[in-house]
């Protein structure tokens, strides 16, 4: 229900923002592309709309905040939240002999995570006495209303109406005060209005995630502080990738330059390439345990085949005219390797390195989910066992940010180190 | 014996399907040092194959290549090559491309610097030394390729359609440049082209090849290359023999092409 509503709001903002931006910045573009008459189907005429990107990110946070009751989202934008505060309802009790009496239940609903303190109320008159109920928002609570009443359920007393509306063992009641039902034993089960906000157990508001981030970066989690957790993950990735590249690149070169190497390693590489590294986790744990060695070997294996294949295709991709030109300029085999084949293969190797880094980052998180005592994956796995959703979310966001950062770094290195890429 | 000897070369390619292609049959030729020869012929007549054999990239099935008396067995700095395109090293700037040969020989910058700068001036790229290859136009890239070949000071320069990818105007300028370099350096040059005009203007000797099997069809000795050295090439084209020779060669190649077409139509 809430999910559907969120989707609806999202689509509405998507479309609304489109028309708003179109209306506001109409005719602002005056570059060459704006003079093209054929734009549909011309991929080069599709320019990523910067306002769309900004609004898109803002929208995610807005919706996240609005549907989680975030304090960072102004009140009028908030989705209706679960009821918090004081309310009361009247139940009508039948003592089993046709005598009826009304009594009031005073309810205090506290916010998520607040302490729902008990309180006392005066019993009032009649054989049904008034009750008090304290509870947290978005929860249901059963009221054993007859604890203080003069007739008990065991003696045949039963609730027949709430606020004058009939209720029974098979008749539930939905009023603007919330939902009422009778349990099998005749007690009243009460749920205050839920609103359309997400339950913080499923989705905590952004500020909860931020405060968790601050808390964990200063106090740590599970014995290590945040930077240590992330550092372990990064260290494993860099270590595994380093050894994978160290062996994979020469292997790829050998396969690209020598028939015996290619024949020998082709079946192995072609077999290992489609095996997802995740499928190796159990075997690696059996062989090397859950320590650093196992993790680095796993990531080494993840990077090895990708780097070998990238280096091989880099060698195969060299234009024969370049090699011929170098030979007729008097270069030796070693000089051809050093000045033609290696530089020519660098763009391919960089592409492979970007892929390998992405795969390694994904694999390390998965491996830590399975077994680890430090690491980003371990953090969210343990947190999920205690339904600490804010830590889980924080971990996911950090993993995404770091993965993105790694990719940006690789792209930057690519631009700086192989500026001739794609220009041969 | 000095000069370049092409002695009874035959080349047969065995195909994977069991058949074979006779790309060249009994090609014999001798070039004196400093001669400039252009090669014409219909597509597939074995021009590139012949050049690759002379360069040493391919071993002929029969015959041998000799240069200044010794037999050619593989690629070597004495025989430089200028390709149609894409043979420059785009990971090096213009200067490093041109100085590639000397550097591979282990020369120090002080030894080759002056020569490289001089060559870059000659080809009109003095101001582009530090530029990356992909920042140059096609014509500039071919001038770099020429300079790179010359910087290595080979005895023979082999060119496979070096100007084929250029526009008409740039091409004309490059033709003058080739003539000038030929005269100034005195290199032996073999130049393959598809353009009859280019073959006439740049061929002191002009070789017309015929296909299936690839062989020498006819050879001309022409005055135009010498005339073109100090002169506008358009003036050379006004020479009384120019048009006649051109028509003759065009007709010759036209006939060959027609024959190929007819034969493929008959077999298919
Ligand atoms: N590696 C090879 N394997 C098989 N056949 C080949 C090979 N190289 C060339 N040939 C054949 O040899 C013949 C001559 O080819 P070549 O490339 O020398 O022709 P060309 O005169 O340079 O043609 P073009 O003017 O189109 O460049 C062609 O029939 C071609 O199919
Ligand atoms: Mg050719």
XYZ file of C-alpha atoms and ligand atoms in Angstrom:
724
model
C 0.000 0.000 0.000
C 2.676 2.486 1.072
C 4.942 1.125 -1.644
C 2.324 1.772 -4.266
C 1.793 5.284 -2.979
C 5.537 5.997 -3.073
C 5.711 4.808 -6.681
C 2.785 7.049 -7.560
C 4.376 10.084 -5.910
C 7.670 9.302 -7.626
C 6.129 9.112 -11.082
C 4.203 12.303 -10.385
C 7.377 14.178 -9.393
C 9.189 12.770 -12.447
C 6.543 14.039 -14.820
C 5.836 17.250 -12.909
C 9.500 18.234 -12.775
C 9.839 17.533 -16.492
C 7.122 19.985 -17.388
C 8.232 22.506 -14.786
C 11.846 22.509 -16.033
C 10.746 22.550 -19.644
C 8.538 25.535 -18.946
C 11.136 27.404 -16.902
C 14.218 26.984 -19.086
C 12.507 26.971 -22.433
C 14.765 27.910 -25.327
C 17.812 28.195 -23.090
C 19.896 25.873 -25.214
C 21.607 27.454 -28.178
C 24.344 24.988 -29.077
C 24.875 23.027 -32.243
C 22.659 20.165 -31.118
C 19.688 22.477 -30.745
C 19.864 23.089 -34.500
C 19.580 19.415 -35.338
C 16.223 18.552 -36.782
C 16.659 14.815 -36.375
C 17.114 14.163 -32.685
C 15.007 11.074 -32.047
C 17.293 8.180 -32.884
C 20.428 10.324 -32.975
C 22.204 9.109 -29.862
C 24.674 11.982 -29.914
C 21.797 14.442 -29.632
C 20.752 12.902 -26.297
C 22.480 15.021 -23.703
C 22.067 14.061 -20.074
C 19.842 16.714 -18.504
C 21.638 18.153 -15.502
C 18.522 19.523 -13.841
C 16.964 16.083 -14.156
C 19.919 14.539 -12.345
C 19.788 17.058 -9.522
C 16.018 16.812 -9.122
C 16.272 13.033 -9.263
C 18.657 12.898 -6.321
C 16.691 15.466 -4.346
C 13.511 13.492 -5.026
C 14.967 10.332 -3.566
C 15.872 12.108 -0.344
C 12.580 13.982 -0.280
C 10.534 10.816 -0.624
C 12.735 8.989 1.791
C 12.285 11.807 4.324
C 8.585 12.359 3.699
C 7.666 8.723 4.124
C 9.785 8.189 7.206
C 8.711 11.276 9.129
C 12.115 12.901 8.777
C 12.608 16.150 10.664
C 14.554 17.469 7.666
C 11.429 17.509 5.528
C 9.021 20.382 6.289
C 5.761 19.296 7.872
C 3.466 20.080 4.972
C 5.410 17.724 2.739
C 5.250 14.875 5.220
C 3.192 11.846 4.412
C 0.590 11.216 7.150
C 2.455 9.445 9.929
C 1.298 6.926 12.488
C -0.791 8.312 15.328
C 1.211 9.600 18.292
C -0.392 11.190 21.353
C -3.355 10.641 23.617
C -6.710 9.179 22.722
C -9.473 7.260 24.413
C -12.291 4.927 23.549
C -15.293 3.479 25.355
C -16.079 -0.212 25.476
C -19.409 -1.675 26.418
C -19.287 -4.804 28.556
C -22.059 -7.379 28.851
C -21.802 -9.419 32.048
C -23.432 -12.465 30.428
C -26.807 -11.831 32.080
C -27.825 -8.915 29.907
C -26.471 -6.188 32.170
C -24.319 -3.646 30.414
C -21.839 -1.057 31.553
C -19.480 1.328 29.735
C -15.874 2.000 30.629
C -13.222 4.214 29.050
C -9.735 3.201 27.983
C -7.217 6.047 28.054
C -4.466 5.511 25.518
C -1.053 7.132 25.213
C 0.799 6.366 22.013
C 4.525 7.105 22.100
C 6.885 7.615 19.195
C 8.991 4.777 17.811
C 11.833 4.012 20.187
C 10.420 6.097 23.062
C 9.714 4.477 26.398
C 6.000 3.667 26.668
C 5.592 4.448 30.393
C 2.634 2.957 32.248
C 0.231 5.343 33.943
C -2.772 5.072 36.233
C -6.325 6.279 35.814
C -9.204 6.445 38.243
C -11.391 3.347 37.878
C -14.730 5.196 37.650
C -18.035 3.599 38.535
C -20.129 0.615 37.373
C -18.939 -2.981 37.124
C -16.698 -2.115 34.153
C -13.803 0.042 35.260
C -11.696 2.466 33.210
C -8.302 1.299 31.963
C -5.020 2.835 30.870
C -2.946 1.773 27.888
C 0.489 2.954 26.799
C 2.131 1.800 23.620
C 4.438 2.710 20.736
C 3.288 4.002 17.375
C 2.612 1.526 14.564
C 2.187 -1.339 17.020
C -0.857 -3.336 18.147
C -1.560 -3.970 21.778
C -3.975 -6.290 23.544
C -5.864 -4.808 26.503
C -6.783 -7.190 29.278
C -9.594 -4.782 30.178
C -11.209 -7.066 32.767
C -8.257 -7.122 35.172
C -9.934 -4.419 37.195
C -13.518 -5.092 36.189
C -15.977 -6.723 38.581
C -16.981 -9.346 36.049
C -14.382 -11.381 34.239
C -14.276 -12.853 30.754
C -14.035 -16.315 32.303
C -17.408 -15.703 33.936
C -19.012 -14.935 30.592
C -18.455 -11.187 30.347
C -17.786 -9.963 26.867
C -17.219 -6.724 24.967
C -20.094 -6.040 22.612
C -19.333 -2.509 21.380
C -16.597 0.099 21.066
C -17.700 3.718 21.086
C -21.217 2.409 20.537
C -20.328 0.415 17.430
C -20.871 -3.322 17.562
C -17.840 -5.555 17.847
C -17.702 -9.332 18.220
C -15.374 -12.323 17.916
C -15.798 -12.230 14.147
C -16.579 -8.561 13.743
C -13.557 -6.223 13.532
C -13.975 -2.520 13.790
C -12.188 0.219 11.859
C -12.803 3.760 13.129
C -10.846 6.977 12.840
C -9.304 6.119 16.209
C -7.771 3.013 14.724
C -8.519 -0.665 14.355
C -10.235 -2.791 17.007
C -10.585 -6.553 17.142
C -11.337 -9.173 19.764
C -8.805 -11.896 20.468
C -9.826 -15.558 20.739
C -10.152 -15.131 24.465
C -12.205 -11.947 24.155
C -9.543 -9.332 24.957
C -9.467 -6.102 22.925
C -6.649 -5.749 20.394
C -6.079 -2.110 19.469
C -4.000 -0.618 16.665
C -3.814 3.191 16.423
C -3.982 4.700 12.892
C -0.865 3.670 10.976
C -0.676 6.487 8.433
C 1.254 5.850 5.233
C 4.737 6.336 6.576
C 7.243 3.521 6.586
C 7.815 1.698 9.814
C 11.324 2.682 10.998
C 12.143 -1.001 11.324
C 11.852 -1.229 7.553
C 13.091 2.211 6.617
C 14.519 4.646 9.165
C 14.580 8.363 8.290
C 17.748 9.850 6.745
C 18.798 11.575 9.954
C 18.778 8.243 11.792
C 21.243 6.923 9.223
C 23.355 10.064 9.534
C 23.418 9.905 13.313
C 24.368 6.232 13.098
C 27.173 7.198 10.768
C 28.424 9.766 13.267
C 27.985 7.370 16.168
C 29.792 4.489 14.476
C 32.601 6.599 13.125
C 33.335 7.842 16.614
C 32.487 4.788 18.689
C 32.949 1.967 16.202
C 30.875 -1.128 15.693
C 31.640 -4.647 16.840
C 35.038 -3.767 18.168
C 36.382 -1.828 15.182
C 35.719 1.700 14.115
C 34.146 2.564 10.802
C 37.364 3.367 8.986
C 38.832 0.053 10.085
C 35.827 -1.818 8.702
C 35.989 -0.008 5.374
C 39.764 -0.164 5.379
C 39.674 -3.929 5.704
C 37.327 -4.230 2.746
C 39.449 -1.893 0.630
C 42.658 -3.592 1.666
C 41.307 -6.966 0.583
C 40.156 -5.564 -2.767
C 43.431 -3.816 -3.474
C 45.453 -6.831 -2.341
C 43.445 -9.330 -4.386
C 43.394 -7.085 -7.432
C 47.116 -6.413 -7.164
C 48.039 -10.088 -7.191
C 45.428 -10.842 -9.844
C 46.891 -8.181 -12.121
C 50.450 -9.164 -11.264
C 49.868 -12.663 -12.544
C 46.981 -12.071 -14.957
C 48.617 -9.445 -17.169
C 51.790 -11.449 -17.939
C 49.606 -14.514 -18.414
C 47.452 -12.607 -20.897
C 50.537 -11.347 -22.729
C 51.942 -14.852 -22.913
C 48.630 -16.114 -24.266
C 48.556 -13.339 -26.822
C 52.113 -13.916 -28.012
C 52.727 -17.647 -27.789
C 50.749 -20.555 -29.179
C 51.793 -23.017 -26.500
C 50.711 -20.689 -23.697
C 47.454 -19.959 -25.461
C 46.703 -23.621 -26.014
C 47.618 -24.508 -22.451
C 45.689 -21.781 -20.652
C 42.742 -21.222 -23.000
C 40.664 -24.093 -21.584
C 41.394 -23.012 -18.017
C 40.641 -19.340 -18.595
C 37.554 -20.032 -20.675
C 36.263 -22.385 -17.984
C 37.001 -20.098 -15.042
C 35.723 -16.946 -16.685
C 31.994 -17.778 -16.450
C 32.274 -19.107 -12.865
C 31.023 -16.274 -10.667
C 33.548 -15.563 -7.893
C 30.706 -15.821 -5.383
C 30.417 -19.511 -6.213
C 34.006 -19.953 -5.048
C 33.377 -18.561 -1.568
C 32.421 -21.901 0.029
C 35.438 -23.653 -1.437
C 37.782 -20.868 -0.412
C 36.388 -20.989 3.129
C 36.925 -24.753 3.274
C 40.467 -24.432 1.982
C 41.708 -21.278 3.646
C 39.204 -20.482 6.384
C 37.583 -17.112 6.882
C 40.783 -15.125 7.477
C 42.512 -12.609 5.265
C 44.325 -15.239 3.185
C 41.090 -16.772 1.986
C 39.562 -13.401 1.125
C 42.581 -12.199 -0.789
C 42.820 -15.480 -2.675
C 39.153 -15.205 -3.581
C 39.612 -11.679 -4.929
C 42.830 -12.719 -6.628
C 40.852 -15.369 -8.492
C 38.121 -12.854 -9.318
C 40.641 -10.423 -10.827
C 42.995 -12.958 -12.415
C 40.827 -14.137 -15.321
C 39.497 -10.686 -16.107
C 43.003 -9.233 -16.254
C 44.359 -12.162 -18.273
C 41.596 -11.824 -20.849
C 42.007 -8.045 -21.007
C 45.760 -8.333 -21.566
C 45.285 -11.036 -24.173
C 42.798 -8.984 -26.157
C 45.099 -5.971 -25.799
C 47.861 -7.925 -27.504
C 45.591 -9.380 -30.166
C 44.214 -5.919 -30.845
C 47.519 -4.441 -31.982
C 47.407 -3.389 -35.629
C 49.830 -5.482 -37.604
C 50.962 -2.374 -39.482
C 52.285 -0.895 -36.234
C 54.325 -4.021 -35.545
C 55.564 -4.100 -39.135
C 56.458 -0.425 -38.968
C 58.436 -0.958 -35.783
C 60.318 -3.917 -37.278
C 61.267 -1.991 -40.387
C 62.461 0.858 -38.173
C 64.927 -1.610 -36.722
C 63.265 -2.508 -33.420
C 64.115 -5.819 -31.776
C 61.493 -8.210 -30.395
C 62.013 -6.881 -26.918
C 61.745 -3.281 -28.136
C 58.531 -4.133 -29.993
C 57.172 -5.574 -26.763
C 58.230 -2.573 -24.742
C 57.353 0.222 -27.193
C 54.483 -1.176 -29.240
C 52.677 -4.127 -27.708
C 52.565 -2.989 -24.096
C 51.470 0.603 -24.745
C 48.990 -0.599 -27.342
C 47.410 -2.978 -24.827
C 47.129 -0.424 -22.015
C 43.652 0.838 -22.940
C 42.328 -2.721 -22.900
C 44.099 -3.418 -19.625
C 42.551 -0.328 -18.077
C 39.106 -1.371 -19.202
C 39.768 -4.789 -17.682
C 41.041 -3.212 -14.483
C 37.866 -1.193 -14.108
C 35.737 -4.279 -14.553
C 37.964 -6.283 -12.208
C 37.826 -3.611 -9.507
C 34.034 -3.555 -9.723
C 33.803 -7.329 -9.511
C 36.291 -7.453 -6.627
C 34.390 -4.834 -4.666
C 31.139 -6.743 -5.118
C 32.807 -10.010 -4.227
C 34.469 -8.716 -1.073
C 31.177 -7.440 0.291
C 29.523 -10.763 -0.450
C 32.391 -12.688 1.137
C 32.143 -10.531 4.244
C 28.417 -11.159 4.396
C 29.209 -14.851 4.629
C 32.004 -14.749 7.163
C 34.278 -12.046 8.502
C 35.075 -10.256 11.712
C 35.707 -6.893 10.039
C 34.521 -5.270 6.868
C 31.645 -3.350 5.338
C 29.730 -6.514 4.466
C 30.162 -7.949 7.959
C 28.830 -4.725 9.451
C 25.539 -4.820 7.571
C 25.163 -8.564 8.028
C 25.451 -8.366 11.815
C 23.242 -5.275 11.922
C 20.529 -7.044 9.946
C 20.470 -9.850 12.508
C 19.484 -7.261 15.116
C 17.165 -5.441 12.671
C 19.322 -2.336 12.964
C 18.070 -1.109 9.620
C 19.801 2.246 9.919
C 23.212 0.549 10.088
C 22.288 -1.674 7.157
C 21.309 1.369 5.106
C 24.401 3.271 6.154
C 26.552 0.315 5.118
C 24.852 -0.002 1.739
C 25.269 3.707 1.045
C 28.947 3.607 2.029
C 29.537 0.542 -0.142
C 27.898 2.316 -3.064
C 29.865 5.514 -2.514
C 33.173 3.649 -2.282
C 32.405 1.528 -5.356
C 31.559 4.694 -7.261
C 34.720 6.354 -5.966
C 36.869 3.454 -7.115
C 35.372 3.641 -10.584
C 35.892 7.395 -10.800
C 39.499 6.948 -9.717
C 40.077 4.322 -12.384
C 38.512 6.523 -15.031
C 40.653 9.431 -13.986
C 43.775 7.274 -14.087
C 42.708 6.067 -17.524
C 42.314 9.607 -18.828
C 45.692 10.629 -17.493
C 47.685 7.508 -18.342
C 46.190 6.390 -21.674
C 44.908 9.567 -23.330
C 45.129 7.893 -26.719
C 42.422 5.376 -25.845
C 39.946 4.901 -28.687
C 41.870 7.264 -30.949
C 44.112 4.778 -32.804
C 75.932 -5.815 -57.165
C 74.284 -2.662 -55.890
C 70.616 -1.795 -55.952
C 67.498 -3.747 -55.155
C 67.042 -7.060 -56.935
C 63.690 -8.810 -57.131
C 64.657 -12.172 -58.576
C 62.022 -14.456 -59.983
C 59.587 -14.081 -57.089
C 56.532 -16.331 -56.860
C 54.092 -16.354 -54.007
C 51.344 -18.860 -53.391
C 48.956 -18.618 -50.448
C 47.516 -21.912 -49.281
C 43.945 -21.426 -48.160
C 42.366 -23.234 -45.230
C 39.836 -24.879 -47.524
C 42.629 -26.707 -49.379
C 42.799 -24.403 -52.373
C 45.505 -21.854 -53.041
C 45.943 -18.372 -54.509
C 48.829 -17.612 -56.844
C 49.381 -14.023 -55.750
C 52.644 -13.547 -57.693
C 54.301 -15.519 -60.450
C 57.878 -15.080 -61.662
C 58.258 -11.407 -60.903
C 61.743 -10.135 -61.708
C 62.938 -6.590 -61.442
C 66.016 -4.557 -60.676
C 66.154 -1.083 -59.164
C 69.316 0.977 -59.144
C 70.051 2.980 -56.027
C 68.150 6.252 -56.124
C 65.482 5.096 -58.545
C 61.853 5.957 -57.952
C 59.334 3.402 -59.164
C 55.576 3.552 -58.938
C 53.444 0.423 -59.157
C 49.937 0.307 -60.585
C 47.534 -2.548 -61.094
C 43.991 -3.657 -60.481
C 42.945 -4.567 -56.991
C 44.197 -7.973 -55.912
C 47.066 -8.216 -58.380
C 49.637 -8.716 -55.659
C 51.108 -5.223 -55.171
C 50.929 -5.329 -51.382
C 52.187 -8.893 -51.376
C 55.215 -7.878 -53.442
C 55.958 -4.953 -51.142
C 55.632 -7.147 -48.054
C 58.096 -9.589 -49.552
C 60.569 -6.805 -50.291
C 60.097 -5.444 -46.784
C 60.800 -8.918 -45.435
C 57.441 -9.474 -43.730
C 56.715 -12.429 -46.017
C 59.020 -15.094 -47.375
C 58.318 -15.833 -51.068
C 57.555 -19.414 -52.051
C 60.131 -19.040 -54.840
C 62.853 -16.560 -55.727
C 64.743 -14.100 -53.572
C 65.223 -10.429 -52.822
C 68.684 -8.931 -52.723
C 69.762 -5.508 -51.551
C 73.289 -4.324 -52.383
C 74.328 -7.909 -52.929
C 73.023 -9.566 -49.772
C 69.812 -11.546 -49.512
C 66.816 -10.162 -47.630
C 65.556 -12.562 -44.954
C 63.425 -10.355 -42.733
C 62.459 -6.788 -41.905
C 65.358 -4.453 -41.330
C 66.076 -0.784 -40.843
C 67.699 -0.629 -44.301
C 64.221 -0.956 -45.826
C 61.759 1.577 -44.430
C 58.019 1.361 -44.893
C 55.279 4.008 -45.091
C 51.792 2.586 -44.689
C 48.499 3.961 -45.848
C 47.448 4.892 -42.307
C 47.322 3.770 -38.712
C 50.970 2.795 -38.402
C 52.017 5.681 -36.163
C 52.327 5.098 -32.420
C 49.625 7.199 -30.855
C 51.132 6.765 -27.378
C 54.094 8.879 -28.478
C 54.096 12.497 -29.557
C 55.244 13.584 -33.010
C 58.909 13.921 -32.069
C 59.098 10.540 -30.358
C 57.485 8.900 -33.371
C 60.021 10.455 -35.718
C 62.970 9.614 -33.480
C 61.767 6.029 -32.960
C 64.297 4.428 -35.303
C 67.384 6.220 -33.939
C 66.237 5.569 -30.378
C 65.848 1.846 -31.081
C 69.433 1.835 -32.294
C 70.436 3.228 -28.932
C 71.356 6.710 -30.129
C 71.427 9.526 -27.589
C 69.136 12.544 -28.110
C 72.157 14.673 -28.933
C 72.938 12.377 -31.861
C 69.548 12.427 -33.552
C 67.957 15.655 -32.353
C 69.212 17.928 -35.129
C 68.272 15.492 -37.864
C 64.775 14.929 -36.422
C 64.165 18.653 -36.114
C 65.430 19.203 -39.619
C 63.129 16.514 -41.043
C 60.142 17.909 -39.162
C 60.912 21.315 -40.649
C 61.095 19.807 -44.143
C 57.691 18.145 -43.815
C 56.303 21.360 -42.343
C 55.662 20.118 -38.821
C 58.291 22.125 -36.980
C 55.673 23.601 -34.690
C 53.968 20.310 -33.926
C 56.778 18.380 -32.239
C 54.993 17.988 -28.924
C 51.540 17.270 -30.347
C 49.873 13.910 -29.887
C 49.320 11.880 -33.046
C 45.529 11.877 -32.666
C 45.568 15.679 -32.641
C 46.871 15.799 -36.227
C 44.961 15.689 -39.486
C 45.348 12.753 -41.865
C 47.760 14.648 -44.097
C 49.906 15.714 -41.156
C 49.985 12.128 -39.909
C 51.311 10.929 -43.259
C 53.993 13.601 -43.142
C 54.990 12.300 -39.710
C 55.136 8.782 -41.164
C 57.407 10.021 -43.960
C 59.668 11.852 -41.537
C 59.801 8.832 -39.247
C 60.901 6.665 -42.145
C 63.538 9.164 -43.279
C 64.899 9.728 -39.778
C 65.984 6.106 -39.820
C 67.984 6.728 -43.023
C 67.003 3.547 -44.908
C 68.411 2.607 -48.312
C 65.021 1.735 -49.711
C 61.644 3.278 -48.897
C 58.538 1.202 -49.563
C 55.195 2.960 -49.677
C 51.852 1.187 -49.891
C 49.269 3.745 -51.005
C 50.752 6.342 -48.659
C 48.496 9.107 -49.945
C 45.392 7.014 -50.582
C 43.431 8.348 -47.630
C 44.052 12.022 -48.315
C 41.905 14.612 -50.037
C 42.907 15.794 -53.513
C 44.543 19.051 -52.463
C 46.577 17.628 -49.605
C 47.499 14.777 -51.844
C 48.951 17.083 -54.466
C 51.087 18.850 -51.898
C 52.282 15.524 -50.542
C 53.219 14.387 -54.042
C 55.488 17.399 -54.433
C 56.947 16.645 -51.032
C 57.710 13.045 -51.972
C 59.439 14.177 -55.149
C 61.466 16.742 -53.282
C 62.528 14.274 -50.605
C 63.447 11.743 -53.264
C 65.745 14.209 -55.004
C 67.241 15.567 -51.806
C 67.910 12.236 -50.145
C 68.572 10.054 -53.163
C 66.649 7.125 -51.727
C 65.442 4.159 -53.723
C 61.651 4.308 -53.525
C 58.865 1.899 -54.493
C 55.445 3.507 -54.307
C 52.183 1.640 -54.770
C 49.180 3.668 -55.808
C 45.721 3.308 -57.255
C 45.856 6.648 -58.965
C 47.210 6.605 -62.514
C 48.037 10.319 -62.280
C 50.035 9.780 -59.121
C 51.864 6.865 -60.701
C 52.766 9.027 -63.698
C 53.909 11.995 -61.645
C 55.864 10.028 -59.059
C 57.233 7.270 -61.237
C 60.614 7.624 -62.816
C 59.797 4.063 -63.682
C 56.192 2.882 -63.752
C 55.255 -0.737 -63.361
C 51.837 -1.992 -64.392
C 50.933 -5.348 -62.897
C 48.340 -7.827 -64.080
C 46.339 -10.168 -61.871
C 45.769 -13.922 -61.631
C 48.495 -14.718 -61.261
C 50.100 -11.415 -60.246
C 52.821 -10.568 -62.743
C 54.512 -7.652 -64.460
C 52.424 -6.516 -67.387
C 54.363 -3.554 -68.700
C 57.031 -1.152 -67.608
C 57.456 2.523 -68.536
C 60.340 4.951 -68.128
C 58.906 8.422 -67.719
C 60.316 11.960 -67.634
C 57.600 13.472 -65.403
C 59.126 12.771 -62.014
C 62.303 14.626 -62.916
C 60.296 17.486 -64.375
C 58.124 17.696 -61.290
C 60.984 18.148 -58.843
C 61.350 21.896 -59.106
C 58.001 22.656 -60.645
C 54.273 22.856 -60.058
C 52.832 19.420 -60.789
C 50.015 20.980 -62.773
C 52.583 22.256 -65.239
C 53.957 18.744 -65.621
C 50.519 17.522 -66.599
C 50.644 19.812 -69.637
C 53.566 17.822 -71.043
C 52.603 16.476 -74.515
C 53.208 12.837 -73.551
C 51.365 13.003 -70.279
C 47.804 12.597 -71.466
C 48.622 9.981 -74.048
C 50.440 7.807 -71.532
C 47.653 8.266 -69.057
C 45.010 7.170 -71.555
C 47.063 4.159 -72.544
C 47.516 2.965 -68.970
C 43.902 3.641 -68.033
C 42.715 1.561 -70.956
C 45.124 -1.196 -70.011
C 43.885 -1.381 -66.433
C 40.306 -1.006 -67.542
C 40.673 -4.080 -69.737
C 42.157 -6.062 -66.891
C 39.374 -5.081 -64.520
C 36.830 -6.036 -67.131
C 38.437 -9.391 -67.583
C 38.351 -10.034 -63.822
C 34.705 -9.052 -63.643
C 33.819 -11.218 -66.586
C 35.642 -14.147 -65.067
C 34.002 -13.825 -61.654
C 30.616 -13.530 -63.293
C 31.266 -16.638 -65.317
C 32.342 -18.672 -62.293
C 29.520 -17.548 -60.014
N 47.371 -13.712 -46.186
C 46.773 -14.090 -47.336
N 46.141 -15.276 -47.412
C 45.531 -15.654 -48.536
N 45.479 -14.915 -49.649
C 46.078 -13.711 -49.639
C 46.756 -13.230 -48.475
N 47.245 -12.005 -48.743
C 46.905 -11.727 -50.024
N 46.205 -12.759 -50.564
C 45.690 -12.829 -51.927
O 46.733 -12.466 -52.793
C 46.238 -11.649 -53.836
C 47.018 -10.367 -53.888
O 46.736 -9.588 -52.727
P 47.367 -8.166 -52.487
O 46.906 -7.670 -51.184
O 48.829 -8.249 -52.681
O 46.710 -7.304 -53.636
P 46.879 -5.777 -53.980
O 47.353 -5.673 -55.354
O 47.681 -5.107 -52.919
O 45.385 -5.273 -53.917
P 44.845 -3.843 -53.498
O 45.156 -2.941 -54.611
O 43.395 -4.048 -53.347
O 45.537 -3.472 -52.234
C 44.765 -11.457 -53.600
O 44.042 -12.312 -54.442
C 44.569 -11.844 -52.171
O 43.328 -12.442 -52.025
Mg 47.295 -3.565 -51.418
